[in-house]
mmCIF file of C-alpha atoms in Angstrom:
data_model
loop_
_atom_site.group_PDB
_atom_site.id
_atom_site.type_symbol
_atom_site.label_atom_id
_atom_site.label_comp_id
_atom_site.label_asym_id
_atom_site.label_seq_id
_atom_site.Cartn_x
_atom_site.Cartn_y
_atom_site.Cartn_z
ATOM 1 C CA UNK A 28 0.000 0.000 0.000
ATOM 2 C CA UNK A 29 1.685 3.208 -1.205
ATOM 3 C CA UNK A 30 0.472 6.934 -1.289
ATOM 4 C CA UNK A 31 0.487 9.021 -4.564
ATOM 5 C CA UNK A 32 -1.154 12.421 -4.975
ATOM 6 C CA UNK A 33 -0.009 13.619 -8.778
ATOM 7 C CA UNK A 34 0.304 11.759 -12.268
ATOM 8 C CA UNK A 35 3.981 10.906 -12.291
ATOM 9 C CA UNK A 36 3.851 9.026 -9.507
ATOM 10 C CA UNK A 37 0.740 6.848 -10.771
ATOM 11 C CA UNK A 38 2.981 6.259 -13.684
ATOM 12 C CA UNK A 39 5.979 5.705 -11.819
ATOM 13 C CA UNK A 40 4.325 3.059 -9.521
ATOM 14 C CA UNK A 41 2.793 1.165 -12.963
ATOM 15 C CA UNK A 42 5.925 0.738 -14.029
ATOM 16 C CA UNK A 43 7.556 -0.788 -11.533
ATOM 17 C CA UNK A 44 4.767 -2.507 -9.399
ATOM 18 C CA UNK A 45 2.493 -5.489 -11.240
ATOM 19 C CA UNK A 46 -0.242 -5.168 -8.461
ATOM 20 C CA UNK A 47 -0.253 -1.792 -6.358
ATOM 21 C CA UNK A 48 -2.533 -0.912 -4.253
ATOM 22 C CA UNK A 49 -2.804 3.065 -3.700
ATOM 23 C CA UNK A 50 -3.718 5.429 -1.394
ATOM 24 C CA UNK A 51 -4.955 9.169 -2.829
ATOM 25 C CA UNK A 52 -3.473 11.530 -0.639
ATOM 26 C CA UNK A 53 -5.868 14.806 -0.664
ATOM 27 C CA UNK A 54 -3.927 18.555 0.307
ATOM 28 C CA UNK A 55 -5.597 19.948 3.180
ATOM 29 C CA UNK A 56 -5.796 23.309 5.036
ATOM 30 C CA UNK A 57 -2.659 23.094 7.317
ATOM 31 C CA UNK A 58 -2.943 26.780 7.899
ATOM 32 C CA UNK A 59 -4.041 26.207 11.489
ATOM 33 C CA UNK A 60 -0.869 24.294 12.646
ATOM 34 C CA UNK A 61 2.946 24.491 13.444
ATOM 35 C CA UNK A 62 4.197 22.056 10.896
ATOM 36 C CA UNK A 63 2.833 22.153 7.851
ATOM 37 C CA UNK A 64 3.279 19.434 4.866
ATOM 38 C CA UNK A 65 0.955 21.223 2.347
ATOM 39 C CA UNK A 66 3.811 22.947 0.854
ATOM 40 C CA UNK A 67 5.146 19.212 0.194
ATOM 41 C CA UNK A 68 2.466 16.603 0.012
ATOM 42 C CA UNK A 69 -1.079 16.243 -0.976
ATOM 43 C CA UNK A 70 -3.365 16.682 -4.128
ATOM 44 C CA UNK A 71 -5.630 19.574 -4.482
ATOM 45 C CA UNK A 72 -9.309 19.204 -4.300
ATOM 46 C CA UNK A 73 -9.124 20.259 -8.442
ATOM 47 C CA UNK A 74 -7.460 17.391 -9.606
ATOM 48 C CA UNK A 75 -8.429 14.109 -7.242
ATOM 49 C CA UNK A 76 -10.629 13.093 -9.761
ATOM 50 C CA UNK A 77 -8.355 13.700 -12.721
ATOM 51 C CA UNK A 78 -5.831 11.185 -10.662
ATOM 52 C CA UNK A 79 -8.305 8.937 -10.229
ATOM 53 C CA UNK A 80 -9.701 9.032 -13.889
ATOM 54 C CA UNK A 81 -5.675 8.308 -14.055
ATOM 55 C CA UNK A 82 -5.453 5.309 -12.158
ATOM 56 C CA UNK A 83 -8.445 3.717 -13.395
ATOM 57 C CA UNK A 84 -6.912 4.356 -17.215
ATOM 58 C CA UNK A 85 -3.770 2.485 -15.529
ATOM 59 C CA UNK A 86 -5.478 0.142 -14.391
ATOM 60 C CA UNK A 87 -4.436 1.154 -10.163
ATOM 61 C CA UNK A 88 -6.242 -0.506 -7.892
ATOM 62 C CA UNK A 89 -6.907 2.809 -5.746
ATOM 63 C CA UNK A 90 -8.070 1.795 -1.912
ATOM 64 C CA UNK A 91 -8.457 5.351 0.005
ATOM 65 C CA UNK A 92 -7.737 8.349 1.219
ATOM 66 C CA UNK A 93 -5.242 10.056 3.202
ATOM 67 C CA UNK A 94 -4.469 13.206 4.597
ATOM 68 C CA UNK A 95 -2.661 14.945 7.279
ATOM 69 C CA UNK A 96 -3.663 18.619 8.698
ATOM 70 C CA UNK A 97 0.135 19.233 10.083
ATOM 71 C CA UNK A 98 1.683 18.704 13.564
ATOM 72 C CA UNK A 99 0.843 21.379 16.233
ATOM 73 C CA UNK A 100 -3.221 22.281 15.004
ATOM 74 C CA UNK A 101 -4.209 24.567 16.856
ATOM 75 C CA UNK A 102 -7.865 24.277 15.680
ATOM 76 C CA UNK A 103 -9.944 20.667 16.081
ATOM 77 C CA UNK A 104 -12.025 21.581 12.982
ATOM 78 C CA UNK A 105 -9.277 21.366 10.787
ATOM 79 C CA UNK A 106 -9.987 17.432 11.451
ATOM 80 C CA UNK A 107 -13.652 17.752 10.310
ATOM 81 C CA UNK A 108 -12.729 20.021 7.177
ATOM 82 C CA UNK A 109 -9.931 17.300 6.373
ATOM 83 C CA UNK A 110 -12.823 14.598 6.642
ATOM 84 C CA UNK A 111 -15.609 16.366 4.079
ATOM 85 C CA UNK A 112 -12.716 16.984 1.167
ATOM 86 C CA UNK A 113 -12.242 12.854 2.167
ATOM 87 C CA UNK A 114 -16.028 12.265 1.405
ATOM 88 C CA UNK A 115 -15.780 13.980 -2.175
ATOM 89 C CA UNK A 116 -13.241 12.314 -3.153
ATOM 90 C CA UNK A 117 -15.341 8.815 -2.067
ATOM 91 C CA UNK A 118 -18.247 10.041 -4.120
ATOM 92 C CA UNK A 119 -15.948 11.224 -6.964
ATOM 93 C CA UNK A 120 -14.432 7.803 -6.652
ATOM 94 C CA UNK A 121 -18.031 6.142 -6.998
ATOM 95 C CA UNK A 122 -19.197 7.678 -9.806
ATOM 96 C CA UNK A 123 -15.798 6.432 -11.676
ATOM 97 C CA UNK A 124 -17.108 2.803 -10.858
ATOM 98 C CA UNK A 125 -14.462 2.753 -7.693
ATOM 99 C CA UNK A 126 -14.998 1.547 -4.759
ATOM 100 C CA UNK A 127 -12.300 3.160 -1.588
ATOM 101 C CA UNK A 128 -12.469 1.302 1.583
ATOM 102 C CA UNK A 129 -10.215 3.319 3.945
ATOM 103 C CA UNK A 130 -9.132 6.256 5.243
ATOM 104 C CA UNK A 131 -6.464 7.351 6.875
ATOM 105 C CA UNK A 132 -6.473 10.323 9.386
ATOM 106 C CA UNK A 133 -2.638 11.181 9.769
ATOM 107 C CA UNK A 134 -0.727 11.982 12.099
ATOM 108 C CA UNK A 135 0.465 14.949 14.884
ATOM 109 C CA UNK A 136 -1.996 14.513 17.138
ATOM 110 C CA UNK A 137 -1.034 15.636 20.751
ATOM 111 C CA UNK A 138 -0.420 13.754 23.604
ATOM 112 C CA UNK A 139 -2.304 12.676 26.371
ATOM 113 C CA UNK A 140 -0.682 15.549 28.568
ATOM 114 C CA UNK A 141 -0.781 17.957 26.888
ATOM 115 C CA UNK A 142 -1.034 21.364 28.909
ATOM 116 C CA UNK A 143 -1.266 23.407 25.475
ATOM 117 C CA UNK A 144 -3.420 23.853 22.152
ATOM 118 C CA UNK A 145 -5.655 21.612 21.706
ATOM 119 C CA UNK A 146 -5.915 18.337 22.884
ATOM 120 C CA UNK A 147 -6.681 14.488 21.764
ATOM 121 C CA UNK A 148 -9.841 15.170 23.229
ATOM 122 C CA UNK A 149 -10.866 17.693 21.279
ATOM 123 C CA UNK A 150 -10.278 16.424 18.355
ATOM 124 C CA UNK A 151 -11.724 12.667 18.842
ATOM 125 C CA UNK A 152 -15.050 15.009 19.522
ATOM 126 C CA UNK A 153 -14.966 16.618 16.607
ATOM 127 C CA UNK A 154 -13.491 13.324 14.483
ATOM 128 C CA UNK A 155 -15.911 11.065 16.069
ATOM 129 C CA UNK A 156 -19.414 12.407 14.510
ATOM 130 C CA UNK A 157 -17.443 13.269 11.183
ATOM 131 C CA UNK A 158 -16.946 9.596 10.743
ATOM 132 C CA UNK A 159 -20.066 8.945 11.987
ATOM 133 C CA UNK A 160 -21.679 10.219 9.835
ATOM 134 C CA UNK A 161 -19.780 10.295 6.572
ATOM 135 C CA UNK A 162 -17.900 7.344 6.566
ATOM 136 C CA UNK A 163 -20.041 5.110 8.615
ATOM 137 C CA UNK A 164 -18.791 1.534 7.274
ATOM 138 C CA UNK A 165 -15.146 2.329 6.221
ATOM 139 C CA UNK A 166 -12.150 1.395 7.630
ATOM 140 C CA UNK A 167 -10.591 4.284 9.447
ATOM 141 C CA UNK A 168 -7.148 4.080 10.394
ATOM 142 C CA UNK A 169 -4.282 7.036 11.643
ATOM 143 C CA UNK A 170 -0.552 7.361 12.437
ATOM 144 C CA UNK A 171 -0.846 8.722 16.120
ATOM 145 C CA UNK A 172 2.959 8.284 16.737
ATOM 146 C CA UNK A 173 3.569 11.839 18.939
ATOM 147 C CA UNK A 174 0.151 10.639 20.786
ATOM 148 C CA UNK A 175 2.513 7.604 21.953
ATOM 149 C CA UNK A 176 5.714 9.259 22.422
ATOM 150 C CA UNK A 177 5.624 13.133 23.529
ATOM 151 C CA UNK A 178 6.183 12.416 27.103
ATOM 152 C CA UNK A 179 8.115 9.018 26.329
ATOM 153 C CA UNK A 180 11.200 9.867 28.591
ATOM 154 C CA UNK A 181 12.620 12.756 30.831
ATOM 155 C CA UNK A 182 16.705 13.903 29.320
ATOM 156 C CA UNK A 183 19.434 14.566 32.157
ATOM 157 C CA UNK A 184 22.168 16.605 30.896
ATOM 158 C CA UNK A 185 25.558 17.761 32.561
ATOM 159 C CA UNK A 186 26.782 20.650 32.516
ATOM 160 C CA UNK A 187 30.433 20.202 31.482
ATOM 161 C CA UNK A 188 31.590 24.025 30.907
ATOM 162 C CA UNK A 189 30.266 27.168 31.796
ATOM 163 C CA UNK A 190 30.770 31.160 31.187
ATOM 164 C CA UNK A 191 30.314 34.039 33.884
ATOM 165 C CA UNK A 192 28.795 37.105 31.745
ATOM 166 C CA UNK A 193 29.589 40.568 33.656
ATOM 167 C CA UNK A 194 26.864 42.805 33.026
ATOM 168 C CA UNK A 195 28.156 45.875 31.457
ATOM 169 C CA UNK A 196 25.937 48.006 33.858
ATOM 170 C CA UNK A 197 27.263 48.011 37.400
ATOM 171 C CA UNK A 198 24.167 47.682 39.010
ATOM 172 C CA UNK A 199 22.793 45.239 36.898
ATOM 173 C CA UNK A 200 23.083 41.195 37.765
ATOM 174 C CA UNK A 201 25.727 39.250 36.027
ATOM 175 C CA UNK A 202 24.256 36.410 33.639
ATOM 176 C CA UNK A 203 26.105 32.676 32.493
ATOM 177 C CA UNK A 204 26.498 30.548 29.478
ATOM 178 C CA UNK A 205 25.694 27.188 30.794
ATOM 179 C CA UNK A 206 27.414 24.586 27.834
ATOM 180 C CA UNK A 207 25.725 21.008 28.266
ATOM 181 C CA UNK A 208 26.498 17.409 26.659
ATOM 182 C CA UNK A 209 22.729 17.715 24.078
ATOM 183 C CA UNK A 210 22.104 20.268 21.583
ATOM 184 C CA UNK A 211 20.261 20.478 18.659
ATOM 185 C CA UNK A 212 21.944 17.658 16.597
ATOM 186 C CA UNK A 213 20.953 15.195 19.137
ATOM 187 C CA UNK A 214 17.999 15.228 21.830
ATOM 188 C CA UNK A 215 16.864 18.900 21.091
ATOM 189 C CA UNK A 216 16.517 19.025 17.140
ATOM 190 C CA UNK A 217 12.885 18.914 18.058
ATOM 191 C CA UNK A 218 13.467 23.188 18.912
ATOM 192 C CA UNK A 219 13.845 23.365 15.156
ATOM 193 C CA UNK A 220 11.930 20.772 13.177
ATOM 194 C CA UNK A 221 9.115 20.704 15.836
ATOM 195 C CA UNK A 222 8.481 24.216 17.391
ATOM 196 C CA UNK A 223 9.158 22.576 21.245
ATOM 197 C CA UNK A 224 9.555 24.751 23.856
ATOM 198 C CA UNK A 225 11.405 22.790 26.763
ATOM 199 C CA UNK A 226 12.097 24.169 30.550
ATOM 200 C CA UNK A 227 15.518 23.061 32.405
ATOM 201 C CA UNK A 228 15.437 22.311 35.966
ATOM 202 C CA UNK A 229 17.863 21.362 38.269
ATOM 203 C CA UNK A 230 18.824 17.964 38.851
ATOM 204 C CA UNK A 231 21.969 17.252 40.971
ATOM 205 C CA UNK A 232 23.880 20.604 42.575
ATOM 206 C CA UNK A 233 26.860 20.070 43.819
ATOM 207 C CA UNK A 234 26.599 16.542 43.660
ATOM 208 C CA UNK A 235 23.804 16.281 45.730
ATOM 209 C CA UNK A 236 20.158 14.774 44.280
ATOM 210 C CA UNK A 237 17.989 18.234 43.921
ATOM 211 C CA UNK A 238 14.606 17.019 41.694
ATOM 212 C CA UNK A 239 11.518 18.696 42.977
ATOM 213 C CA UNK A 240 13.744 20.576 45.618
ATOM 214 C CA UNK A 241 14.426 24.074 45.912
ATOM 215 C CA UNK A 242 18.070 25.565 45.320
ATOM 216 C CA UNK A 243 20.136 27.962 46.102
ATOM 217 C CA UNK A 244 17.112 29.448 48.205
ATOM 218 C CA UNK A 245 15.310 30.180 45.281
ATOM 219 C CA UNK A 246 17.429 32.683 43.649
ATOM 220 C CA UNK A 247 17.831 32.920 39.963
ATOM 221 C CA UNK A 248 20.102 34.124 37.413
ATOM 222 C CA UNK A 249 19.463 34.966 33.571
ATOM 223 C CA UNK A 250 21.424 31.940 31.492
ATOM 224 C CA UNK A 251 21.775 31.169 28.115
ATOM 225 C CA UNK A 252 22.261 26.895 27.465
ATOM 226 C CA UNK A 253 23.946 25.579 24.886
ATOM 227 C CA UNK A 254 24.771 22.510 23.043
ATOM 228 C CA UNK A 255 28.201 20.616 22.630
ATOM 229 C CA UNK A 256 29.036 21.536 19.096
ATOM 230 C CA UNK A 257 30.790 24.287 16.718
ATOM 231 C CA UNK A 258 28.026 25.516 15.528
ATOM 232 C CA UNK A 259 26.756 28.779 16.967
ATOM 233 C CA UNK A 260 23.272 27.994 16.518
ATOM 234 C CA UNK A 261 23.428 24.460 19.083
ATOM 235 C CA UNK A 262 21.016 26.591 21.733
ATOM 236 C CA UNK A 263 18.705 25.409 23.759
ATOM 237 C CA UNK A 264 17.390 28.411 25.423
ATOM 238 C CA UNK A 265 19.068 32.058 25.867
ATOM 239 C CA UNK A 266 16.381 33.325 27.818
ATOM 240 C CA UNK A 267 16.973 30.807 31.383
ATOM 241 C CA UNK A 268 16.337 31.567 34.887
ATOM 242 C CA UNK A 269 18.040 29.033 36.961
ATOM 243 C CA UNK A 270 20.319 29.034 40.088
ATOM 244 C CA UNK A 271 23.986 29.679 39.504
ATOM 245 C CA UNK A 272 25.755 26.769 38.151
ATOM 246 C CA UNK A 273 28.623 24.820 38.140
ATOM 247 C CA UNK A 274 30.576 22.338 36.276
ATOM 248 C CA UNK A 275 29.322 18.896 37.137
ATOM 249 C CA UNK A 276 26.108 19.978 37.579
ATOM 250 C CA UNK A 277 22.930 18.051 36.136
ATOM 251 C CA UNK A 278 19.588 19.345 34.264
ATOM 252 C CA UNK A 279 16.717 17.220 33.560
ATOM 253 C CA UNK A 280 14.011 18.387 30.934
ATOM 254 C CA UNK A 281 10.253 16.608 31.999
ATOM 255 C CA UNK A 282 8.444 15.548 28.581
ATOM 256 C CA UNK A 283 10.655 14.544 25.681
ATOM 257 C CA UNK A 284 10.001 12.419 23.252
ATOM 258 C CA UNK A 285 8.700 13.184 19.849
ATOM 259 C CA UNK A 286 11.165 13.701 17.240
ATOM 260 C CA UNK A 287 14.343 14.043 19.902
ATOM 261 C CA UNK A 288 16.498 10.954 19.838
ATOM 262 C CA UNK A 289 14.837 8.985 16.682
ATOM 263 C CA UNK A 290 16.504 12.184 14.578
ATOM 264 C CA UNK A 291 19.504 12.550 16.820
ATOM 265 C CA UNK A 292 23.013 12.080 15.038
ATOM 266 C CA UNK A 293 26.299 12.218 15.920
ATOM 267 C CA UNK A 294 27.808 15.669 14.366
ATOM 268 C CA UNK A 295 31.188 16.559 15.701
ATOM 269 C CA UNK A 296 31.804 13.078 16.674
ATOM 270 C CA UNK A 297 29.247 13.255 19.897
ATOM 271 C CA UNK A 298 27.546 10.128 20.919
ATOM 272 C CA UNK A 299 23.837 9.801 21.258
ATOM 273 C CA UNK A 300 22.431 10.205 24.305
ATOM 274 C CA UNK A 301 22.444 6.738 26.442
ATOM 275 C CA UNK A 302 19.128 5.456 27.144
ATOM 276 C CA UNK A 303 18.205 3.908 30.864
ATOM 277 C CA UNK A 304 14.828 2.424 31.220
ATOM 278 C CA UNK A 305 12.476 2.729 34.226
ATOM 279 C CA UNK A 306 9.687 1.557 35.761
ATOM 280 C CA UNK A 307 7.979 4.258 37.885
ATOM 281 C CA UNK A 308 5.029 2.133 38.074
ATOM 282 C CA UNK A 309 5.787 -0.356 40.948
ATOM 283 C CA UNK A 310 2.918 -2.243 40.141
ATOM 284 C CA UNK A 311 3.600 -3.180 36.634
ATOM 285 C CA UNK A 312 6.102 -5.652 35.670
ATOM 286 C CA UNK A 313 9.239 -4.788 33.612
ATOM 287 C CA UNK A 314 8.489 -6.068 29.963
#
């Protein structure tokens, strides 16, 4: 089962496939999210039934629909308007002499905890009398991979150098450069790719287990964090407020997962991060 949404690729696929089965993947209105994939992928409303005229010429077995209304929606509805440009392309489908059996909903659908935008919630109510009611006896399927992983694992970093930054202004406070073993090439590429906003906290000050405690009694300095590599973009934050710092010191960030480590690499010769599992369920059983 493979996706196409223009003519080459219908031709491309004949060519090399005896029996493909395909799925028509329909542009939607990705305005209302973070990461958008109209730009890239997806057929416009104008020509789906050209493409399918296409693939029935080929003789393509065509099976559904896709589509995917970007990562980060900020809007539920975009769901339901993704759904009705689905339906006409069933009915245009039909009146070819086609018959599509499934659709697929996408991905970038939030997870469980989320504490921002929308949330799965919201959009299973507004998904869940679309289908209802347009696509009653199809199979529905979707690629809910953040759902799974955007709180899969919480990243402790050292702090292995650091930089005292004397405020030019007497009276003002003086600021650091904290410079940490993760940047952007490994566990944080998701501040680029993925719009993420992560928060540092304190893990281990001077050597001593801090999570959930307060340090330094509670004061706070401005700090800039950075990554381990050359490049002057590796940055993590440059707008910090955490206690002063020192080499050997640990940070944790609470709620990584999504497009972190799966696109980390190993620029400048850095390892990936090492991975400990857990089990801070003590009445499950390790698996």
């Amino acid at each position: 089962m493979m996706t196409f949404d223009n003519a080459d690729e219908l031709h491309k696929i004949k060519k090399w496939h005896a029996n493909p089965q395909m799925v028509l993947r329909e542009l939607t209105d990705d305005s209302r999210s973070l990461c958008r994939f109209g730009v890239k992928f997806g057929a416009h409303p104008e020509v789906t039934r050209s493409l399918l005229q296409l693939a029935k010429d080929l003789d393509i077995e065509v099976v559904g629909v896709s589509f995917h209304v970007g990562s980060g929606c900020f809007d539920a509805s975009a769901f339901h308007d993704a759904v009705v440009t689905a339906r006409k392309v069933f009915d245009e489908a039909a009146e070819l002499g086609m018959h599509l059996e499934m659709l697929d909903l996408g991905g970038g659908y939030p997870g469980a905890d989320c504490s921002t935008g929308i949330t799965f919630a919201q959009i299973a109510d507004v998904l869940r009398p679309a289908l209802a009611s347009m696509f009653p006896a199809t199979r529905i399927i979707a690629e809910p991979g953040r759902y799974f992983v955007s709180n899969a694992y919480t990243l402790a970093v050292n702090v292995h150098a650091r930089r005292v930054v004397e405020a030019k202004d007497q009276e003002a406070a003086k600021s650091f450069m904290y410079y940490i073993n993760e940047g952007l090439y490994s566990s944080f590429n998701c501040l680029y790719f993925d719009h993420a906003h992560v928060s540092p906290k304190v893990l281990v000050k001077d050597g001593v287990y801090v999570h959930g405690q307060e340090v330094g009694n509670g004061e706070t300095h401005a700090c800039s964090i950075w990554g381990p590599t050359c490049d002057s973009m590796d940055v993590i934050t440059r707008d910090g407020q955490l206690p002063e710092l020192d080499v050997g010191d640990w940070l944790y960030f609470d709620a990584m997962g999504a497009y972190t480590v799966a696109a980390a690499s190993t620029f400048n010769g850095f390892r990936r991060c090492h991975v400990i599992w857990t089990n801070t369920e003590a009445h499950r059983l390790l698996i």
